[in-house]
Amino acid sequence: MKKLLYTAAALLAMCCTTSCSKDWLETDSTTSGSPQLIFSTIDNAELAVNGLARLMCMQHSYYGQGASGEGWIKYLFGNFPGQNFSVPRLTGWSSIMNMSYHQRNTSSYDSYGWYYYYRIIDNANMIIGNIDDVPTGGDPQIEARKTFIKAQALVYRAYGHFQLTQLYSHRWMDTNHGDADGVIIRTESSTEGAPLSKLSAVYTQVFDDLKAAIAAFESVPAQKRIFLSAPDLSVAQAILARAAITRADSRDDYELAARMAAAARSGYPLMSVADYRSDFESPTSEWIWGSFASDDQNLQYWSFQAQLAYNANTSRSRGYRHCISRELLETFPDNGIRKNLFVHPAILGMTDAEFQKIVNQTTGQISDKKAIAAIDAYYADRYVPASGSYYVAYEHRKFGCFGQPGVAYLNHIRSSEMVLLEAEAQCRLGNDPAAQALLVELNATSQRDPDYTCTKTGDELFEEIVRYRALELWGEGFDWFDMKRWGKTLERKSFKKGGNFASAMAVTVQPDEANQWTWVIPEKETAYNTFLNEEAE
């Protein structure tokens, strides 16, 4: 019998494969086992749900070395094809950056997201379907732990389905209130084929799972997660806020998004300016969800930070510096902490005209020795780039690593995103003063832009939120996803036209192009799923 892209038998073993350091999980791991074994004790069940966290930060060898779980989604699918993420010397990846692969159903890039998220969903379904069988012996504490584990699995299942819609479904505004194909809804562990559901039905499933998870978490308030990598009430609320504002079908969705975003960030205060300069390598006060990292548990040359961190000792980091869009950066004041995490004229005491004279207008490289010394001096209180690194205009000093090559925690949700999401929802609801206050909280109150004020309203206020969201969340994997859901046109400019993209990536892509910014269902699914291919055996 032919198999689908993901298989339950292999995944069952993965549920229990979580060999970890003491910081991650201080327990012996199991490399294989039946459902009867896995769910014979509450401790084994917890090991299984922690295996879901491991799926998000492990190398998926089926797709080669670069397939590093959630980090690859952020880097390759969220950053690369975005509006504000430039890697000027990496012209060989222009097809991915320009969305040219969206209709290549045989490409591994097309099938990776499908494989990865359904793998998470299938593992979550095993837990949801079997957790009730864990014996309690009449112990209410074990019953509470079961409830908490089931809630965590529901969060994973919802997250997987939601992410799949963003990659493989058209944006909500183009689907007549979700009356278009979405993805396959899977609520049971199975290798059997299944039809695509309407996008509206997929969102209903996502909302139902998250609301059920929230109710379950709230019913056992004494239960707490041990690790940042494990979902809890705040994570469920944050993902529901994301889903609501991405669907945004009615005023109710915006109200839900605002309410959930505010709830999710409760207890996660915005980090200080000092913490903002700590390289996003380890959790701070505002990290709501993230993946663990340590020197003895890392992805070597294929982690998110091994690709992106400014001090990672890898060929990608040294030779292909990652930059923010010049056009975006120039719209912000020079005294802001976030702007000064990027190499721009003011940190060198130069005018823009002077700066451009030392910048290669094809690659963005800075070779002037005095300028390089000045850059090093400006960032002298932080890590330095690895020996042999290029210096490039507008390159970042945001993401660093505390171990080589590229060892660092990976953030998935932080409270700054929730502030911006709440502000966007309030703006869409017409509550301009509330949205303005949230922007002031994020920028002036936090001291990230100490002189910031906001009096904009309506569409101008929305564009202000868009602009600050692009700066605040740069490099964290939101760029392309945001542009898609808003239905905005991608417009990148070359160096010669005032931007900082190589000519191969200096393109314009309209919302109705590149298959409406939608990856097609991969052949590895359609070839074996009889519901999607009538001729399949």
Coordinates of C-alpha atoms in Angstrom, one line a residue:
M1 CA 0.0 0.0 0.0
K2 CA 1.3 3.4 -0.9
K3 CA 1.9 5.8 2.0
L4 CA 1.2 9.4 2.4
L5 CA 3.9 12.0 3.1
Y6 CA 3.7 11.4 6.8
T7 CA 3.0 8.0 8.5
A8 CA 1.6 7.2 11.8
A9 CA 3.9 4.3 12.6
A10 CA 7.0 6.4 12.3
L11 CA 5.5 9.3 14.2
L12 CA 4.5 7.1 17.1
A13 CA 8.1 6.4 17.8
M14 CA 8.9 10.1 17.4
C15 CA 6.5 11.0 20.2
C16 CA 8.9 9.4 22.7
T17 CA 12.2 10.3 21.1
T18 CA 13.2 13.3 23.2
S19 CA 16.8 12.7 24.2
C20 CA 17.6 15.9 26.0
S21 CA 19.9 17.7 28.4
K22 CA 19.0 18.2 32.0
D23 CA 17.8 21.7 31.1
W24 CA 15.3 20.2 28.7
L25 CA 13.9 17.1 30.3
E26 CA 15.6 15.2 33.1
T27 CA 14.4 11.7 32.2
D28 CA 15.4 8.7 30.1
S29 CA 13.9 8.7 26.6
T30 CA 12.1 5.9 24.9
T31 CA 13.0 5.3 21.2
S32 CA 9.9 3.3 20.3
G33 CA 6.7 2.1 21.8
S34 CA 3.1 1.2 21.4
P35 CA 0.2 3.4 22.4
Q36 CA -0.4 1.0 25.3
L37 CA 3.2 1.6 26.6
I38 CA 3.2 5.4 26.0
F39 CA -0.1 6.0 27.7
S40 CA 0.4 3.4 30.5
T41 CA 1.6 6.2 32.9
I42 CA 1.2 9.9 33.2
D43 CA 4.9 10.4 33.1
N44 CA 5.2 8.6 29.7
A45 CA 2.3 10.7 28.4
E46 CA 4.2 13.9 29.4
L47 CA 7.2 12.6 27.6
A48 CA 5.1 12.2 24.5
V49 CA 3.8 15.8 24.6
N50 CA 7.3 17.0 25.1
G51 CA 8.2 15.1 22.0
L52 CA 6.0 17.6 20.1
A53 CA 8.1 20.4 21.3
R54 CA 11.2 18.5 20.1
L55 CA 9.7 18.2 16.6
M56 CA 9.8 22.0 16.4
C57 CA 13.5 22.2 16.9
M58 CA 15.0 19.1 15.3
Q59 CA 16.5 18.2 12.0
H60 CA 14.0 16.5 9.7
S61 CA 16.4 14.4 7.7
Y62 CA 13.8 13.5 5.1
Y63 CA 14.2 17.0 3.8
G64 CA 18.0 17.3 4.2
Q65 CA 20.2 19.1 6.6
G66 CA 18.5 22.5 6.4
A67 CA 15.1 21.2 7.5
S68 CA 15.3 22.3 11.1
G69 CA 11.7 22.4 12.2
E70 CA 10.0 25.7 13.0
G71 CA 13.3 27.7 12.4
W72 CA 13.2 26.7 8.7
I73 CA 9.6 27.9 8.4
K74 CA 10.6 31.3 9.9
Y75 CA 13.7 31.6 7.8
L76 CA 12.8 30.2 4.4
F77 CA 9.1 30.8 4.3
G78 CA 8.5 33.9 6.5
N79 CA 11.7 35.9 6.0
F80 CA 13.1 35.1 2.5
P81 CA 10.1 36.1 0.4
G82 CA 9.2 39.1 2.6
Q83 CA 9.2 42.8 1.9
N84 CA 11.9 43.8 4.4
F85 CA 14.4 41.0 4.5
S86 CA 17.4 41.3 2.2
V87 CA 20.4 39.0 1.7
P88 CA 22.1 40.9 -1.1
R89 CA 24.8 38.3 -2.0
L90 CA 22.4 35.3 -1.9
T91 CA 21.2 35.6 -5.5
G92 CA 21.1 31.9 -6.0
W93 CA 18.0 31.8 -3.7
S94 CA 16.1 34.4 -5.7
S95 CA 13.5 31.9 -6.9
I96 CA 12.4 31.3 -3.3
M97 CA 12.6 34.9 -2.4
N98 CA 10.5 35.9 -5.4
M99 CA 7.9 33.2 -4.8
S100 CA 8.7 31.4 -8.1
Y101 CA 8.3 27.9 -6.5
H102 CA 4.7 28.2 -5.3
Q103 CA 3.3 26.1 -8.1
R104 CA 6.2 23.5 -8.2
N105 CA 4.4 20.6 -6.6
T106 CA 7.4 18.3 -6.9
S107 CA 9.7 20.7 -5.0
S108 CA 10.9 19.8 -1.5
Y109 CA 10.3 23.4 -0.6
D110 CA 6.6 23.0 -1.5
S111 CA 6.2 19.8 0.5
Y112 CA 8.2 20.6 3.6
G113 CA 5.5 22.7 5.4
W114 CA 2.9 20.1 4.6
Y115 CA 5.1 17.2 5.9
Y116 CA 6.2 19.1 9.0
Y117 CA 2.9 20.5 10.2
Y118 CA 1.0 17.3 9.6
R119 CA 3.6 15.4 11.5
I120 CA 2.9 17.7 14.4
I121 CA -0.8 17.2 14.0
D122 CA -0.6 13.4 13.8
N123 CA 1.5 13.2 17.0
A124 CA -1.0 15.6 18.7
N125 CA -3.9 13.4 17.6
M126 CA -2.2 10.3 19.1
I127 CA -2.1 12.1 22.4
I128 CA -5.6 13.5 22.2
G129 CA -7.0 10.1 21.2
N130 CA -5.2 8.1 24.0
I131 CA -4.7 10.4 27.0
D132 CA -8.0 9.5 28.5
D133 CA -6.7 5.9 28.8
V134 CA -3.9 6.8 31.2
P135 CA -4.9 5.2 34.6
T136 CA -5.3 7.6 37.5
G137 CA -5.8 5.2 40.4
G138 CA -8.3 7.7 41.7
D139 CA -5.6 10.4 42.1
P140 CA -7.1 13.8 41.2
Q141 CA -3.6 15.2 40.6
I142 CA -3.1 12.7 37.8
E143 CA -6.5 13.6 36.4
A144 CA -5.4 17.3 36.4
R145 CA -2.2 16.4 34.6
K146 CA -4.1 14.5 32.0
T147 CA -6.3 17.5 31.4
F148 CA -3.2 19.8 31.0
I149 CA -1.6 17.4 28.6
K150 CA -4.7 17.1 26.4
A151 CA -4.9 20.9 26.3
Q152 CA -1.3 21.1 25.2
A153 CA -1.9 18.6 22.4
L154 CA -5.0 20.6 21.3
V155 CA -2.8 23.7 21.0
Y156 CA -0.3 21.8 18.8
R157 CA -3.1 20.5 16.6
A158 CA -4.6 23.9 16.2
Y159 CA -1.3 25.5 15.5
G160 CA -0.5 23.0 12.8
H161 CA -3.8 23.4 11.0
F162 CA -3.5 27.2 11.2
Q163 CA 0.0 27.3 9.8
L164 CA -1.0 25.0 7.0
T165 CA -3.8 27.4 5.9
Q166 CA -1.3 30.3 5.8
L167 CA 1.0 28.3 3.5
Y168 CA -1.4 26.3 1.3
S169 CA -4.7 28.3 1.3
H170 CA -5.5 31.6 -0.3
R171 CA -5.8 34.6 2.0
W172 CA -9.2 34.8 3.7
M173 CA -10.2 38.0 1.9
D174 CA -10.0 36.2 -1.4
T175 CA -12.1 33.2 -0.5
N176 CA -15.7 34.7 -0.1
H177 CA -15.7 34.2 3.7
G178 CA -13.8 30.9 3.5
D179 CA -15.8 29.3 0.7
A180 CA -12.7 27.9 -1.0
D181 CA -10.5 24.9 -0.5
G182 CA -8.5 25.0 2.7
V183 CA -6.4 22.0 3.8
I184 CA -7.2 18.5 5.1
I185 CA -8.6 18.5 8.6
R186 CA -7.1 15.6 10.6
T187 CA -8.5 14.9 14.1
E188 CA -7.4 11.3 14.2
S189 CA -4.1 9.6 13.7
S190 CA -4.3 8.0 10.3
T191 CA -2.5 7.3 7.0
E192 CA -5.7 7.2 5.1
G193 CA -6.4 9.7 2.4
A194 CA -8.9 12.5 3.1
P195 CA -10.5 15.4 1.1
L196 CA -9.6 19.1 1.5
S197 CA -12.0 21.0 3.7
K198 CA -13.4 24.4 3.1
L199 CA -11.1 27.1 4.6
S200 CA -14.0 28.2 6.8
A201 CA -14.2 24.7 8.2
V202 CA -10.5 24.6 8.9
Y203 CA -10.7 27.8 10.9
T204 CA -13.7 26.5 12.8
Q205 CA -11.6 23.5 13.8
V206 CA -8.7 25.8 14.8
F207 CA -10.9 28.0 16.9
D208 CA -12.7 25.0 18.5
D209 CA -9.4 23.4 19.5
L210 CA -8.0 26.5 20.9
K211 CA -11.1 27.4 22.9
A212 CA -11.3 23.8 24.2
A213 CA -7.6 24.1 25.2
I214 CA -8.2 27.4 27.0
A215 CA -11.1 26.0 28.9
A216 CA -9.0 23.0 29.9
F217 CA -6.1 25.1 31.0
E218 CA -8.4 27.3 33.1
S219 CA -10.0 24.3 34.7
V220 CA -6.6 23.2 36.2
P221 CA -5.0 26.5 37.2
A222 CA -2.5 24.7 39.6
Q223 CA -0.9 22.9 36.6
K224 CA 2.1 24.8 35.2
R225 CA 4.4 24.1 32.4
I226 CA 8.0 23.4 33.3
F227 CA 9.6 24.5 30.0
L228 CA 9.2 27.5 27.8
S229 CA 8.9 25.1 24.9
A230 CA 5.6 23.7 26.2
P231 CA 2.3 25.4 25.4
D232 CA 0.2 26.8 28.2
L233 CA -2.8 29.1 28.6
S234 CA -1.0 32.2 27.3
V235 CA 0.3 30.3 24.2
A236 CA -3.3 29.1 23.4
Q237 CA -4.6 32.7 23.8
A238 CA -1.8 34.1 21.6
I239 CA -2.4 31.6 18.8
L240 CA -6.1 32.3 18.9
A241 CA -5.4 36.0 18.6
R242 CA -3.3 35.3 15.5
A243 CA -6.0 33.1 14.0
A244 CA -8.7 35.6 14.7
I245 CA -6.9 38.6 13.1
T246 CA -5.8 36.5 10.1
R247 CA -9.3 35.4 9.4
A248 CA -10.8 38.8 10.4
D249 CA -14.2 38.0 8.9
S250 CA -16.2 40.2 11.2
R251 CA -16.1 42.6 14.1
D252 CA -16.3 39.7 16.4
D253 CA -12.9 38.4 15.1
Y254 CA -11.2 41.7 15.8
E255 CA -12.7 41.9 19.3
L256 CA -11.6 38.3 20.0
A257 CA -8.1 39.1 18.7
A258 CA -7.8 42.1 20.9
R259 CA -9.1 40.3 23.9
M260 CA -6.9 37.2 23.5
A261 CA -3.8 39.3 22.7
A262 CA -4.2 41.3 25.9
A263 CA -4.8 38.1 27.9
A264 CA -1.8 36.3 26.3
R265 CA 0.7 39.0 27.3
S266 CA -0.5 39.4 30.9
G267 CA 2.5 38.5 33.0
Y268 CA 5.0 39.0 30.2
P269 CA 6.2 42.6 30.6
L270 CA 8.0 44.2 27.7
M271 CA 11.7 43.8 28.0
S272 CA 14.1 46.6 28.9
V273 CA 16.4 48.3 26.4
A274 CA 19.3 46.3 27.9
D275 CA 17.5 43.1 27.3
Y276 CA 16.7 44.2 23.8
R277 CA 20.4 44.3 23.2
S278 CA 20.9 40.8 24.4
D279 CA 20.8 39.2 21.0
F280 CA 17.5 37.4 21.2
E281 CA 19.5 34.3 22.1
S282 CA 17.9 33.5 25.4
P283 CA 14.4 34.1 26.9
T284 CA 13.6 37.5 28.4
S285 CA 10.5 38.7 30.3
E286 CA 8.4 38.9 27.2
W287 CA 9.0 35.4 25.7
I288 CA 5.7 33.6 25.8
W289 CA 6.7 30.5 23.8
G290 CA 10.0 29.4 22.4
S291 CA 12.3 26.4 21.6
F292 CA 15.1 25.3 23.9
A293 CA 18.8 25.2 22.9
S294 CA 22.1 24.2 24.5
D295 CA 25.6 23.3 23.4
D296 CA 24.8 19.6 23.7
Q297 CA 21.4 19.8 22.0
N298 CA 21.8 21.9 18.9
L299 CA 21.3 21.7 15.1
Q300 CA 24.9 22.4 14.3
Y301 CA 25.1 24.3 11.0
W302 CA 21.3 24.2 10.3
S303 CA 19.7 26.0 13.2
F304 CA 17.9 29.3 12.6
Q305 CA 20.7 31.2 14.3
A306 CA 23.4 29.3 12.4
Q307 CA 21.9 30.8 9.3
L308 CA 21.1 34.3 10.7
A309 CA 23.0 35.2 13.8
Y310 CA 25.5 37.9 13.2
N311 CA 28.2 36.1 15.2
A312 CA 27.6 32.6 14.0
N313 CA 30.7 30.9 12.6
T314 CA 29.1 29.5 9.5
S315 CA 29.6 30.1 5.8
R316 CA 26.0 31.4 5.5
S317 CA 26.4 34.0 8.3
R318 CA 30.0 35.1 7.5
G319 CA 29.5 35.4 3.7
Y320 CA 25.8 36.3 3.3
R321 CA 24.9 39.0 5.8
H322 CA 21.2 39.5 6.5
C323 CA 19.8 43.0 6.2
I324 CA 16.7 45.0 6.8
S325 CA 15.2 47.0 4.0
R326 CA 16.9 50.4 3.7
E327 CA 13.6 52.0 2.8
L328 CA 11.9 50.8 6.0
L329 CA 14.8 51.6 8.3
E330 CA 15.2 55.2 7.0
T331 CA 11.6 56.0 8.3
F332 CA 12.6 55.7 11.9
P333 CA 14.5 58.1 14.2
D334 CA 18.2 57.5 14.8
N335 CA 17.8 57.4 18.6
G336 CA 15.7 54.2 18.7
I337 CA 17.3 51.0 20.0
R338 CA 15.8 49.0 17.2
K339 CA 17.1 51.1 14.4
N340 CA 20.6 51.0 15.9
L341 CA 20.6 47.2 15.7
F342 CA 21.3 47.7 12.0
V343 CA 24.4 49.2 10.3
H344 CA 23.3 52.6 8.9
P345 CA 24.9 56.0 8.3
A346 CA 24.1 57.6 11.6
I347 CA 26.0 55.1 13.7
L348 CA 29.1 56.0 11.7
G349 CA 28.5 59.7 12.0
M350 CA 27.9 59.9 8.2
T351 CA 25.4 61.5 6.0
D352 CA 23.5 59.1 3.6
A353 CA 25.5 60.4 0.7
E354 CA 28.8 59.7 2.4
F355 CA 27.6 56.3 3.5
Q356 CA 26.6 55.3 0.0
K357 CA 30.1 56.1 -1.3
I358 CA 31.6 53.3 0.8
V359 CA 28.8 50.8 0.0
N360 CA 29.1 48.5 -3.0
Q361 CA 26.0 49.3 -5.1
T362 CA 25.6 45.7 -6.2
T363 CA 26.2 43.7 -3.1
G364 CA 26.0 46.2 -0.3
Q365 CA 29.4 45.3 1.0
I366 CA 31.5 47.7 3.0
S367 CA 35.2 47.3 2.5
D368 CA 36.5 50.6 3.9
K369 CA 38.7 49.7 6.8
K370 CA 37.9 52.9 8.8
A371 CA 34.2 52.2 8.4
I372 CA 34.6 48.6 9.6
A373 CA 36.6 49.8 12.6
A374 CA 33.9 52.3 13.4
I375 CA 31.2 49.6 13.2
D376 CA 33.1 47.4 15.5
A377 CA 33.6 50.2 17.9
Y378 CA 29.9 51.1 17.9
Y379 CA 29.0 47.5 18.9
A380 CA 32.0 47.0 21.1
D381 CA 29.9 46.0 24.1
R382 CA 28.5 43.0 22.3
Y383 CA 29.7 40.0 20.5
V384 CA 31.8 40.5 17.4
P385 CA 31.2 38.8 14.0
A386 CA 33.1 35.6 13.3
S387 CA 36.5 36.1 11.6
G388 CA 36.2 36.4 7.9
S389 CA 32.7 37.9 8.0
Y390 CA 31.6 40.4 5.3
Y391 CA 30.3 43.8 6.4
V392 CA 27.2 45.0 4.6
A393 CA 25.1 48.1 4.8
Y394 CA 21.9 47.7 6.9
E395 CA 23.0 44.3 8.2
H396 CA 21.6 43.4 11.6
R397 CA 23.0 43.0 15.1
K398 CA 19.7 41.7 16.4
F399 CA 20.1 37.9 16.5
G400 CA 23.2 36.5 18.1
C401 CA 24.2 33.1 19.5
F402 CA 25.8 32.0 22.8
G403 CA 27.4 28.9 21.3
Q404 CA 28.8 27.7 18.0
P405 CA 27.8 27.1 15.4
G406 CA 24.6 29.2 16.1
V407 CA 23.4 27.8 19.4
A408 CA 20.5 29.9 20.8
Y409 CA 16.9 29.6 21.9
L410 CA 14.3 30.3 19.3
N411 CA 11.4 32.6 20.0
H412 CA 7.9 31.7 18.7
I413 CA 5.7 34.3 20.5
R414 CA 6.5 37.3 22.6
S415 CA 4.5 40.0 24.2
S416 CA 5.6 42.8 21.8
E417 CA 3.9 40.9 19.0
M418 CA 0.7 40.7 21.1
V419 CA 0.8 44.5 21.7
L420 CA 1.0 45.1 18.0
L421 CA -1.7 42.6 17.3
E422 CA -4.0 44.2 19.8
A423 CA -3.2 47.6 18.4
E424 CA -4.1 46.4 14.9
A425 CA -7.4 44.9 16.1
Q426 CA -8.3 48.1 18.0
C427 CA -7.5 50.1 14.9
R428 CA -9.7 47.9 12.7
L429 CA -12.5 48.3 15.3
G430 CA -12.2 52.1 15.0
N431 CA -10.8 52.4 18.6
D432 CA -8.0 54.8 17.5
P433 CA -7.1 56.1 21.0
A434 CA -6.7 52.5 22.3
A435 CA -4.5 51.6 19.3
Q436 CA -2.4 54.8 19.7
A437 CA -1.9 54.1 23.4
L438 CA -0.7 50.6 22.6
L439 CA 1.9 52.0 20.2
V440 CA 3.1 54.5 22.8
E441 CA 3.4 51.6 25.3
L442 CA 5.5 49.6 22.9
N443 CA 7.7 52.5 21.8
A444 CA 8.0 55.3 24.3
T445 CA 7.1 53.7 27.5
S446 CA 9.5 50.8 26.8
Q447 CA 12.2 53.4 25.8
R448 CA 12.7 51.7 22.4
D449 CA 11.8 55.0 20.8
P450 CA 11.8 57.4 23.8
D451 CA 10.3 60.4 22.0
Y452 CA 7.6 58.5 20.3
T453 CA 4.1 60.0 20.1
C454 CA 1.1 59.0 18.0
T455 CA -1.8 61.1 16.8
K456 CA -2.5 59.2 13.6
T457 CA -6.0 57.9 12.9
G458 CA -7.8 55.6 10.5
D459 CA -5.7 54.2 7.5
E460 CA -2.7 56.3 8.5
L461 CA -2.8 54.7 12.0
F462 CA -3.0 51.2 10.4
E463 CA 0.0 51.9 8.3
E464 CA 1.9 53.1 11.4
I465 CA 1.1 49.8 13.0
V466 CA 2.3 48.0 9.9
R467 CA 5.6 50.0 9.9
Y468 CA 6.4 49.3 13.6
R469 CA 5.4 45.7 13.3
A470 CA 7.9 45.3 10.4
L471 CA 10.7 46.8 12.5
E472 CA 9.8 45.2 15.9
L473 CA 9.4 41.7 14.4
W474 CA 12.1 41.9 11.7
G475 CA 13.7 38.5 11.1
E476 CA 11.3 36.6 13.3
G477 CA 9.4 35.0 10.4
F478 CA 6.4 37.3 10.1
D479 CA 7.2 39.4 7.1
W480 CA 5.8 37.3 4.2
F481 CA 2.8 36.0 6.3
D482 CA 1.8 39.6 7.2
M483 CA 2.1 40.8 3.7
K484 CA 0.0 37.9 2.4
R485 CA -2.9 38.3 5.0
W486 CA -3.0 42.1 4.4
G487 CA -3.1 41.6 0.6
K488 CA -0.2 44.0 0.1
T489 CA 2.0 44.3 -3.0
L490 CA 5.6 43.2 -2.6
E491 CA 7.9 45.9 -3.9
R492 CA 11.7 45.7 -3.5
K493 CA 14.2 48.2 -4.9
S494 CA 17.7 47.6 -6.0
F495 CA 20.7 49.6 -4.7
K496 CA 20.7 51.8 -7.8
K497 CA 17.0 52.7 -7.2
G498 CA 17.5 53.6 -3.5
G499 CA 16.9 50.2 -2.0
N500 CA 19.3 47.5 -0.8
F501 CA 18.2 44.4 -2.7
A502 CA 20.3 42.7 -5.3
S503 CA 18.8 43.2 -8.8
A504 CA 17.7 39.5 -8.9
M505 CA 15.5 40.1 -5.9
A506 CA 14.4 43.7 -6.7
V507 CA 11.0 42.6 -7.9
T508 CA 7.3 43.5 -7.6
V509 CA 4.8 40.8 -6.9
Q510 CA 1.1 41.7 -6.8
P511 CA -1.4 40.0 -4.4
D512 CA -3.0 38.0 -7.3
E513 CA 0.3 36.7 -8.6
A514 CA 2.5 33.7 -7.5
N515 CA -0.7 31.7 -7.2
Q516 CA -2.1 34.4 -4.8
W517 CA 1.0 33.8 -2.6
T518 CA -0.1 30.2 -2.0
W519 CA 1.9 27.0 -2.1
V520 CA 0.2 24.2 -4.0
I521 CA -0.7 20.9 -2.4
P522 CA 2.5 18.8 -2.9
E523 CA 2.6 15.9 -5.3
K524 CA 3.7 13.6 -2.5
E525 CA 0.2 14.1 -1.1
T526 CA -1.9 14.2 -4.2
A527 CA -0.2 11.1 -5.7
Y528 CA -1.3 8.8 -2.9
N529 CA -4.5 10.5 -1.6
T530 CA -7.4 9.1 -3.7
F531 CA -9.6 12.0 -2.6
L532 CA -7.2 14.4 -4.3
N533 CA -6.2 12.2 -7.3
E534 CA -8.9 10.0 -8.8
E535 CA -6.2 7.9 -10.6
A536 CA -4.1 7.1 -7.6
E537 CA -3.9 3.4 -6.8

